[in-house]
Short mmCIF file of C-alpha atoms in Angstrom, two decimals:
data_model
loop_
_atom_site.label_atom_id
_atom_site.label_comp_id
_atom_site.label_asym_id
_atom_site.label_seq_id
_atom_site.Cartn_x
_atom_site.Cartn_y
_atom_site.Cartn_z
CA MET A 494 -32.15 3.91 -39.84
CA PRO A 495 -32.24 1.49 -36.90
CA PRO A 496 -34.15 2.53 -33.77
CA SER A 497 -32.12 4.20 -31.06
CA ASP A 498 -32.54 1.21 -28.73
CA ALA A 499 -34.54 -1.99 -28.33
CA THR A 500 -37.79 -0.04 -28.47
CA THR A 501 -41.15 -1.74 -28.81
CA LEU A 502 -44.67 -0.39 -29.15
CA ASP A 503 -45.03 -1.07 -25.43
CA THR A 504 -42.15 1.28 -24.56
CA LEU A 505 -42.25 3.85 -27.39
CA GLU A 506 -43.01 7.39 -26.23
CA THR A 507 -46.30 8.72 -27.53
CA PRO A 508 -47.80 10.08 -29.63
CA ALA A 509 -45.83 8.38 -32.41
CA LEU A 510 -46.41 7.53 -36.06
CA VAL A 511 -46.29 3.78 -36.68
CA LEU A 512 -45.87 2.21 -40.12
CA ASP A 513 -46.54 -1.48 -40.71
CA ALA A 514 -44.04 -2.31 -43.46
CA SER A 515 -45.71 -5.65 -44.15
CA ARG A 516 -48.94 -3.91 -45.10
CA LEU A 517 -46.99 -1.25 -47.00
CA ASP A 518 -45.25 -3.90 -49.11
CA ARG A 519 -48.53 -5.67 -49.78
CA ASN A 520 -50.22 -2.45 -50.89
CA LEU A 521 -47.30 -1.56 -53.15
CA ALA A 522 -47.32 -4.98 -54.77
CA ARG A 523 -51.09 -4.90 -55.32
CA LEU A 524 -51.12 -1.77 -57.47
CA ALA A 525 -47.83 -2.56 -59.21
CA ALA A 526 -49.27 -5.91 -60.33
CA ARG A 527 -52.49 -4.26 -61.50
CA MET A 528 -50.68 -1.71 -63.62
CA ALA A 529 -48.39 -4.38 -65.05
CA GLU A 530 -51.49 -6.30 -66.17
CA GLN A 531 -52.83 -3.13 -67.80
CA GLY A 532 -49.51 -2.38 -69.49
CA VAL A 533 -49.38 1.09 -67.92
CA ALA A 534 -46.39 2.65 -66.18
CA LEU A 535 -46.88 3.43 -62.49
CA ARG A 536 -45.61 6.84 -61.37
CA PRO A 537 -46.16 6.79 -57.59
CA HIS A 538 -47.08 10.06 -55.95
CA MET A 539 -44.67 10.63 -53.08
CA LYS A 540 -46.76 13.35 -51.40
CA THR A 541 -48.17 10.80 -48.94
CA ALA A 542 -44.97 9.05 -47.90
CA LYS A 543 -42.39 11.85 -48.26
CA SER A 544 -39.69 9.30 -47.45
CA ILE A 545 -36.79 7.80 -49.36
CA ASP A 546 -37.16 4.64 -47.30
CA VAL A 547 -40.74 4.19 -48.48
CA ALA A 548 -39.74 5.04 -52.06
CA SER A 549 -37.08 2.36 -51.89
CA ARG A 550 -39.78 -0.21 -51.08
CA ALA A 551 -41.70 0.94 -54.16
CA PHE A 552 -38.54 0.81 -56.31
CA PRO A 553 -36.40 -2.04 -54.91
CA ASN A 554 -34.26 -2.13 -58.08
CA GLY A 555 -33.34 1.54 -58.01
CA PRO A 556 -35.00 4.92 -58.60
CA GLY A 557 -37.96 5.07 -60.97
CA PRO A 558 -40.50 7.65 -62.13
CA ILE A 559 -42.26 9.57 -59.37
CA THR A 560 -44.81 12.32 -58.87
CA VAL A 561 -44.23 15.11 -56.34
CA SER A 562 -46.46 17.79 -54.87
CA THR A 563 -43.77 20.22 -53.68
CA LEU A 564 -40.41 21.26 -55.03
CA ALA A 565 -38.92 20.43 -51.64
CA GLU A 566 -39.96 16.84 -52.39
CA ALA A 567 -38.39 17.10 -55.85
CA GLU A 568 -35.11 18.37 -54.41
CA TYR A 569 -35.14 15.74 -51.66
CA PHE A 570 -35.70 12.83 -54.03
CA ALA A 571 -33.22 14.26 -56.54
CA GLY A 572 -30.66 14.12 -53.74
CA HIS A 573 -31.37 10.41 -53.46
CA GLY A 574 -30.87 9.65 -57.16
CA TYR A 575 -34.39 10.12 -58.58
CA ARG A 576 -34.25 11.76 -61.99
CA ASP A 577 -37.71 11.34 -63.61
CA MET A 578 -40.34 13.50 -61.90
CA THR A 579 -43.68 15.16 -62.51
CA TYR A 580 -44.44 18.20 -60.37
CA ALA A 581 -48.22 17.86 -60.31
CA VAL A 582 -49.13 21.34 -59.05
CA GLY A 583 -49.77 24.35 -61.25
CA VAL A 584 -46.58 26.26 -61.93
CA SER A 585 -45.99 29.86 -60.80
CA PRO A 586 -43.06 32.24 -61.42
CA HIS A 587 -41.06 31.18 -58.37
CA THR A 588 -41.74 27.45 -58.79
CA ALA A 589 -40.90 27.66 -62.49
CA ALA A 590 -37.49 29.14 -61.72
CA ARG A 591 -36.83 26.58 -59.00
CA ALA A 592 -37.91 23.67 -61.20
CA MET A 593 -35.63 24.87 -63.99
CA ARG A 594 -32.69 24.84 -61.60
CA LEU A 595 -33.43 21.17 -61.06
CA ARG A 596 -33.68 20.64 -64.79
CA LYS A 597 -30.32 22.32 -65.28
CA ALA A 598 -28.89 19.89 -62.71
CA GLY A 599 -29.97 16.96 -64.89
CA ILE A 600 -33.39 16.20 -63.40
CA ASP A 601 -36.08 15.39 -65.98
CA ILE A 602 -38.81 17.32 -64.19
CA LYS A 603 -42.07 18.07 -65.96
CA VAL A 604 -44.34 20.79 -64.63
CA LEU A 605 -48.08 21.35 -64.84
CA LEU A 606 -50.04 24.27 -66.26
CA ASP A 607 -53.34 25.22 -67.88
CA THR A 608 -52.91 28.82 -69.08
CA ARG A 609 -51.00 30.73 -71.76
CA GLU A 610 -49.67 33.00 -69.02
CA GLN A 611 -47.99 30.03 -67.34
CA ALA A 612 -46.54 28.93 -70.67
CA ALA A 613 -44.85 32.33 -71.06
CA ILE A 614 -43.60 32.25 -67.45
CA LEU A 615 -42.14 28.79 -67.93
CA GLY A 616 -40.48 29.74 -71.19
CA GLU A 617 -38.84 32.74 -69.53
CA ALA A 618 -37.62 30.58 -66.64
CA GLY A 619 -36.16 28.08 -69.09
CA ARG A 620 -34.28 30.75 -71.00
CA ALA A 621 -32.91 32.19 -67.76
CA ALA A 622 -31.60 28.75 -66.77
CA CYS A 623 -30.46 27.88 -70.32
CA VAL A 624 -32.63 24.75 -70.41
CA THR A 625 -35.66 23.59 -72.37
CA PRO A 626 -38.65 23.16 -70.05
CA ALA A 627 -41.20 20.38 -70.41
CA ALA A 628 -44.84 20.78 -69.40
CA LEU A 629 -48.03 18.78 -69.08
CA ILE A 630 -51.35 20.49 -69.73
CA GLU A 631 -53.80 19.87 -66.91
CA ILE A 632 -57.21 18.58 -67.98
CA ASP A 633 -60.33 18.83 -65.84
CA CYS A 634 -62.16 15.50 -66.03
CA ASP A 635 -64.72 15.96 -63.24
CA GLY A 636 -64.85 19.54 -61.98
CA HIS A 637 -62.81 18.73 -58.91
CA ARG A 638 -59.97 21.23 -59.19
CA GLY A 639 -58.01 23.04 -61.92
CA GLY A 640 -57.42 22.27 -65.56
CA LEU A 641 -59.04 22.83 -68.93
CA LEU A 642 -62.14 21.09 -70.17
CA VAL A 643 -61.38 18.81 -73.06
CA THR A 644 -63.71 20.94 -75.26
CA ASP A 645 -62.12 24.25 -74.24
CA PRO A 646 -60.67 26.12 -77.26
CA ASN A 647 -57.86 27.25 -74.95
CA LEU A 648 -56.47 23.70 -74.98
CA LEU A 649 -54.97 24.26 -78.41
CA GLY A 650 -54.14 27.85 -77.49
CA VAL A 651 -52.07 26.75 -74.50
CA ALA A 652 -50.28 24.19 -76.66
CA ALA A 653 -49.47 26.91 -79.19
CA ALA A 654 -48.27 29.19 -76.40
CA LEU A 655 -45.92 26.45 -75.21
CA ASP A 656 -44.46 26.17 -78.72
CA ALA A 657 -44.03 29.93 -78.89
CA ALA A 658 -42.31 30.00 -75.50
CA GLY A 659 -39.86 27.25 -76.42
CA VAL A 660 -41.41 24.74 -74.00
CA THR A 661 -41.76 21.07 -74.88
CA LEU A 662 -45.32 19.78 -74.64
CA ALA A 663 -44.84 16.52 -72.75
CA GLY A 664 -48.51 15.54 -72.70
CA VAL A 665 -51.69 15.84 -70.67
CA LEU A 666 -52.51 15.08 -67.05
CA THR A 667 -55.81 14.67 -65.21
CA HIS A 668 -56.92 13.64 -61.74
CA ALA A 669 -60.33 12.15 -60.89
CA GLY A 670 -60.54 13.80 -57.49
CA GLU A 671 -64.32 13.42 -57.32
CA SER A 672 -63.82 9.66 -57.04
CA TYR A 673 -63.14 10.23 -53.34
CA ALA A 674 -66.85 11.01 -52.91
CA LEU A 675 -67.98 7.66 -54.37
CA HIS A 676 -68.52 4.32 -52.68
CA THR A 677 -69.79 1.69 -55.11
CA PRO A 678 -67.77 -0.41 -57.57
CA GLU A 679 -70.01 0.67 -60.43
CA ALA A 680 -69.56 4.39 -59.70
CA LEU A 681 -65.81 4.00 -59.27
CA GLN A 682 -65.48 2.07 -62.53
CA ALA A 683 -67.46 4.80 -64.30
CA ALA A 684 -65.23 7.50 -62.81
CA ALA A 685 -62.12 5.62 -63.92
CA GLU A 686 -63.45 5.25 -67.45
CA ASN A 687 -64.41 8.92 -67.60
CA GLU A 688 -60.93 9.90 -66.38
CA ARG A 689 -59.34 7.72 -69.05
CA ALA A 690 -61.65 8.84 -71.87
CA VAL A 691 -61.26 12.55 -71.15
CA ALA A 692 -57.46 12.36 -70.98
CA VAL A 693 -57.24 10.34 -74.18
CA GLU A 694 -59.60 12.69 -76.00
CA ALA A 695 -57.52 15.69 -74.97
CA ALA A 696 -54.37 14.00 -76.27
CA GLN A 697 -56.13 13.16 -79.53
CA ARG A 698 -57.24 16.78 -79.99
CA LEU A 699 -53.69 17.97 -79.52
CA ARG A 700 -52.26 15.39 -81.89
CA ALA A 701 -54.86 16.21 -84.54
CA ALA A 702 -53.70 19.83 -84.37
CA GLY A 703 -50.11 18.76 -85.03
CA HIS A 704 -48.78 18.65 -81.48
CA GLU A 705 -46.87 15.72 -80.11
CA CYS A 706 -48.46 14.43 -76.93
CA PRO A 707 -46.47 11.42 -75.71
CA VAL A 708 -47.71 11.34 -72.09
CA VAL A 709 -51.32 10.63 -71.14
CA SER A 710 -51.25 10.68 -67.34
CA VAL A 711 -54.20 9.80 -65.10
CA GLY A 712 -54.47 8.97 -61.47
CA SER A 713 -56.23 8.74 -58.18
CA THR A 714 -56.06 5.84 -55.75
CA PRO A 715 -59.74 4.88 -56.24
CA THR A 716 -59.66 4.95 -60.04
CA ALA A 717 -56.29 3.21 -60.16
CA HIS A 718 -57.85 0.23 -58.38
CA PHE A 719 -61.16 0.22 -60.25
CA ALA A 720 -60.20 0.99 -63.85
CA LYS A 721 -61.33 -1.90 -66.04
CA ALA A 722 -59.27 -0.74 -69.03
CA LEU A 723 -56.66 1.94 -69.63
CA ASP A 724 -56.45 2.04 -73.41
CA GLY A 725 -54.56 5.12 -74.57
CA VAL A 726 -53.17 5.91 -71.11
CA THR A 727 -49.39 5.85 -70.67
CA GLU A 728 -49.05 6.24 -66.91
CA MET A 729 -50.93 6.05 -63.62
CA ARG A 730 -50.31 8.30 -60.62
CA ALA A 731 -51.44 7.39 -57.10
CA GLY A 732 -50.06 8.03 -53.64
CA VAL A 733 -52.23 7.15 -50.67
CA TYR A 734 -52.49 3.56 -51.93
CA MET A 735 -49.16 2.89 -50.23
CA PHE A 736 -50.70 3.30 -46.77
CA PHE A 737 -54.45 3.56 -47.40
CA ASP A 738 -56.63 5.25 -44.76
CA LEU A 739 -60.19 5.44 -43.49
CA VAL A 740 -61.37 7.66 -46.34
CA MET A 741 -60.18 5.04 -48.81
CA HIS A 742 -61.86 2.39 -46.67
CA GLY A 743 -65.11 4.37 -46.86
CA VAL A 744 -64.76 4.66 -50.63
CA GLY A 745 -64.42 0.88 -50.80
CA VAL A 746 -60.86 0.61 -52.06
CA CYS A 747 -59.44 -1.26 -49.06
CA THR A 748 -60.22 -2.95 -45.77
CA THR A 749 -58.99 -1.89 -42.35
CA ASP A 750 -56.52 -4.78 -42.60
CA ASP A 751 -54.81 -2.86 -45.41
CA LEU A 752 -54.23 0.33 -43.40
CA ALA A 753 -50.48 0.56 -42.86
CA LEU A 754 -50.36 3.80 -40.87
CA SER A 755 -51.45 4.39 -37.29
CA VAL A 756 -50.75 6.76 -34.44
CA LEU A 757 -49.64 5.22 -31.17
CA ALA A 758 -51.26 6.92 -28.17
CA THR A 759 -51.41 6.50 -24.40
CA VAL A 760 -54.47 6.63 -22.14
CA ILE A 761 -54.09 9.70 -19.89
CA GLY A 762 -57.49 9.88 -18.19
CA LYS A 763 -61.08 8.71 -17.98
CA ARG A 764 -64.52 10.24 -17.62
CA PRO A 765 -66.68 7.14 -17.03
CA GLU A 766 -69.80 9.20 -16.32
CA LYS A 767 -69.48 10.60 -19.86
CA GLY A 768 -68.30 7.38 -21.50
CA TRP A 769 -64.93 8.96 -22.34
CA ILE A 770 -61.36 7.72 -22.39
CA MET A 771 -58.72 10.41 -22.90
CA VAL A 772 -55.50 9.82 -24.86
CA ASP A 773 -52.45 11.96 -25.60
CA ALA A 774 -53.09 12.13 -29.35
CA GLY A 775 -55.08 15.19 -30.36
CA TRP A 776 -55.26 16.95 -33.69
CA MET A 777 -51.55 17.80 -33.53
CA ALA A 778 -50.87 14.05 -33.82
CA LEU A 779 -53.89 12.96 -35.88
CA SER A 780 -54.49 16.12 -37.97
CA ARG A 781 -57.72 18.08 -38.25
CA ASP A 782 -58.83 16.03 -41.26
CA ARG A 783 -62.41 14.82 -40.93
CA GLY A 784 -62.66 13.27 -44.35
CA THR A 785 -65.02 10.49 -43.27
CA ALA A 786 -67.64 12.95 -41.97
CA ALA A 787 -69.27 13.11 -45.40
CA GLN A 788 -69.17 9.33 -45.90
CA ARG A 789 -71.75 6.73 -44.94
CA VAL A 790 -69.81 5.94 -41.74
CA ASP A 791 -68.29 8.83 -39.81
CA GLN A 792 -65.10 7.60 -38.15
CA GLY A 793 -64.53 10.72 -36.08
CA TYR A 794 -60.79 11.39 -36.00
CA GLY A 795 -59.95 7.71 -36.38
CA ILE A 796 -60.77 4.19 -35.24
CA VAL A 797 -59.03 2.80 -32.18
CA CYS A 798 -57.09 -0.48 -32.19
CA ASP A 799 -55.10 -2.50 -29.71
CA LEU A 800 -51.32 -2.71 -29.96
CA ASP A 801 -51.58 -5.53 -32.50
CA GLY A 802 -53.69 -3.38 -34.81
CA ARG A 803 -57.05 -5.05 -34.09
CA PRO A 804 -59.90 -2.52 -33.90
CA TYR A 805 -61.89 -2.29 -30.70
CA PRO A 806 -65.55 -2.68 -31.72
CA ASP A 807 -67.06 0.74 -32.50
CA LEU A 808 -64.41 2.67 -30.54
CA ILE A 809 -63.48 5.93 -32.27
CA VAL A 810 -61.76 9.21 -31.51
CA ALA A 811 -64.89 11.36 -31.37
CA HIS A 812 -63.27 14.66 -30.35
CA ALA A 813 -59.79 16.12 -30.57
CA SER A 814 -58.20 19.21 -29.10
CA GLN A 815 -54.58 20.14 -29.59
CA GLU A 816 -53.04 17.38 -27.45
CA HIS A 817 -56.09 15.42 -26.25
CA GLY A 818 -58.17 12.81 -28.03
CA THR A 819 -61.47 11.60 -26.63
CA LEU A 820 -62.36 7.95 -27.24
CA VAL A 821 -66.03 7.01 -27.20
CA ILE A 822 -68.25 4.20 -28.41
CA ARG A 823 -69.84 5.14 -31.72
CA SER A 824 -73.34 6.60 -31.39
CA GLY A 825 -76.04 3.94 -31.69
CA SER A 826 -73.73 1.04 -30.84
CA SER A 827 -74.46 -1.45 -28.05
CA GLN A 828 -70.77 -2.16 -27.50
CA ALA A 829 -69.26 -1.53 -24.08
CA LEU A 830 -66.39 0.88 -23.54
CA PRO A 831 -63.24 -1.22 -23.17
CA ASP A 832 -61.45 -1.28 -19.85
CA LEU A 833 -58.29 0.66 -20.70
CA PRO A 834 -56.35 1.77 -17.63
CA VAL A 835 -54.28 4.93 -17.51
CA GLY A 836 -50.96 4.12 -19.19
CA ALA A 837 -52.47 1.63 -21.64
CA LYS A 838 -51.54 2.16 -25.27
CA VAL A 839 -53.69 2.09 -28.38
CA ARG A 840 -53.17 2.58 -32.10
CA ILE A 841 -55.40 4.99 -34.00
CA MET A 842 -56.01 4.48 -37.72
CA PRO A 843 -56.38 7.91 -39.35
CA ASN A 844 -58.87 9.39 -41.76
CA HIS A 845 -56.26 10.77 -44.15
CA ALA A 846 -52.78 9.27 -44.27
CA CYS A 847 -51.27 12.31 -46.00
CA ALA A 848 -52.52 14.75 -43.38
CA THR A 849 -51.66 12.57 -40.39
CA GLY A 850 -48.21 11.76 -41.74
CA ALA A 851 -47.53 15.48 -42.18
CA GLN A 852 -47.82 15.95 -38.41
CA HIS A 853 -44.78 13.75 -37.73
CA GLU A 854 -41.05 13.74 -38.44
CA ARG A 855 -40.50 9.98 -38.70
CA TYR A 856 -42.06 6.57 -39.06
CA HIS A 857 -41.57 3.94 -36.38
CA VAL A 858 -41.54 0.78 -38.48
CA VAL A 859 -43.00 -2.55 -37.45
CA PHE A 860 -43.66 -5.71 -39.42
CA GLY A 861 -47.12 -7.21 -39.06
CA PRO A 862 -48.13 -8.12 -35.50
CA ALA A 863 -44.57 -7.79 -34.17
CA ARG A 864 -44.29 -5.01 -31.61
CA ALA A 865 -40.55 -4.43 -32.01
CA ILE A 866 -39.60 -1.18 -33.72
CA ALA A 867 -37.50 -2.50 -36.60
CA ALA A 868 -36.42 0.88 -37.95
CA GLU A 869 -37.01 4.61 -37.85
CA TRP A 870 -37.56 6.23 -41.25
CA PRO A 871 -37.34 10.03 -41.41
CA ARG A 872 -39.96 12.00 -43.34
CA MET A 873 -39.09 15.15 -45.27
CA ARG A 874 -41.16 18.29 -44.76
CA GLY A 875 -41.66 21.74 -46.21
CA TRP A 876 -42.30 23.27 -49.61
#
């Protein structure tokens, strides 16, 4: 969608979500090339972007396999021609029924589960919709969230329950969520290898018991970029890699020059005696996410850049209320507070691209250092 007029970053009303499509394209190409070298299919997670325009950059030749985190996403992307999806959230009675309606409409959607109870629920939903469901068994590789341990006797029990319920076992899925707490190449490589090894072992256990297990799905943005080998893995899922963010920067996956997403804000006041500059982007524009607080460098609510995306030295959003952000020089720094008059605009790089994106209805697209708004890309919302 073209912008409504000849808008630039200088004239755009704030706060506004800005997407640098040049950085987006570079990030997409980086992981696509890496997975091609590994011989592993890439199934991008659309929970970060939630946009058909971004998906079209990832799949310039037409719709490909995607991961979704909500059924609203699944329905949205189905409406734009996407047919191969993994719904990577544990299934419940109402989501099972809704997913089977998509399956009846011709969407190859696979759902996630880790209990016999869910297998029975899914089988019932499939029979009600007159379709055969397909499910992935979630495997816990690092204690981060849900899933079965690879040694859990229930792994084979859930597979048997799927057979009994008339559900196709599509494979296994795991997510190395604890990789977000790491920050050295060695630790990230070890996490990626553990993720791979656990998923492959689970698939081997199922196959040894007579179950087909065609899909071995792994994925997190850190492990996707640090895996040295992916033997036995069939697909990689990652989402935030499209935009990156300050958490990923703190993990060591990217530089600030890779961050494609920022929030445009305007200076609305000053408190020089306190060393504060006030802007019109609070947590309603930036989100409440403080994901860098536990990292080696706490970035507050985001680092502050000029309109060309160049960070001001040690200037961060230290505090945020609903519609106010407070810019300060990072504690311990000898840098001076920049002279930003009321009305000046800045760009704030966020901690967590998914959370910040969720606060906005559209992307205002720029290319590299150009300040012209080249397009407006709507974001979908809801569950």
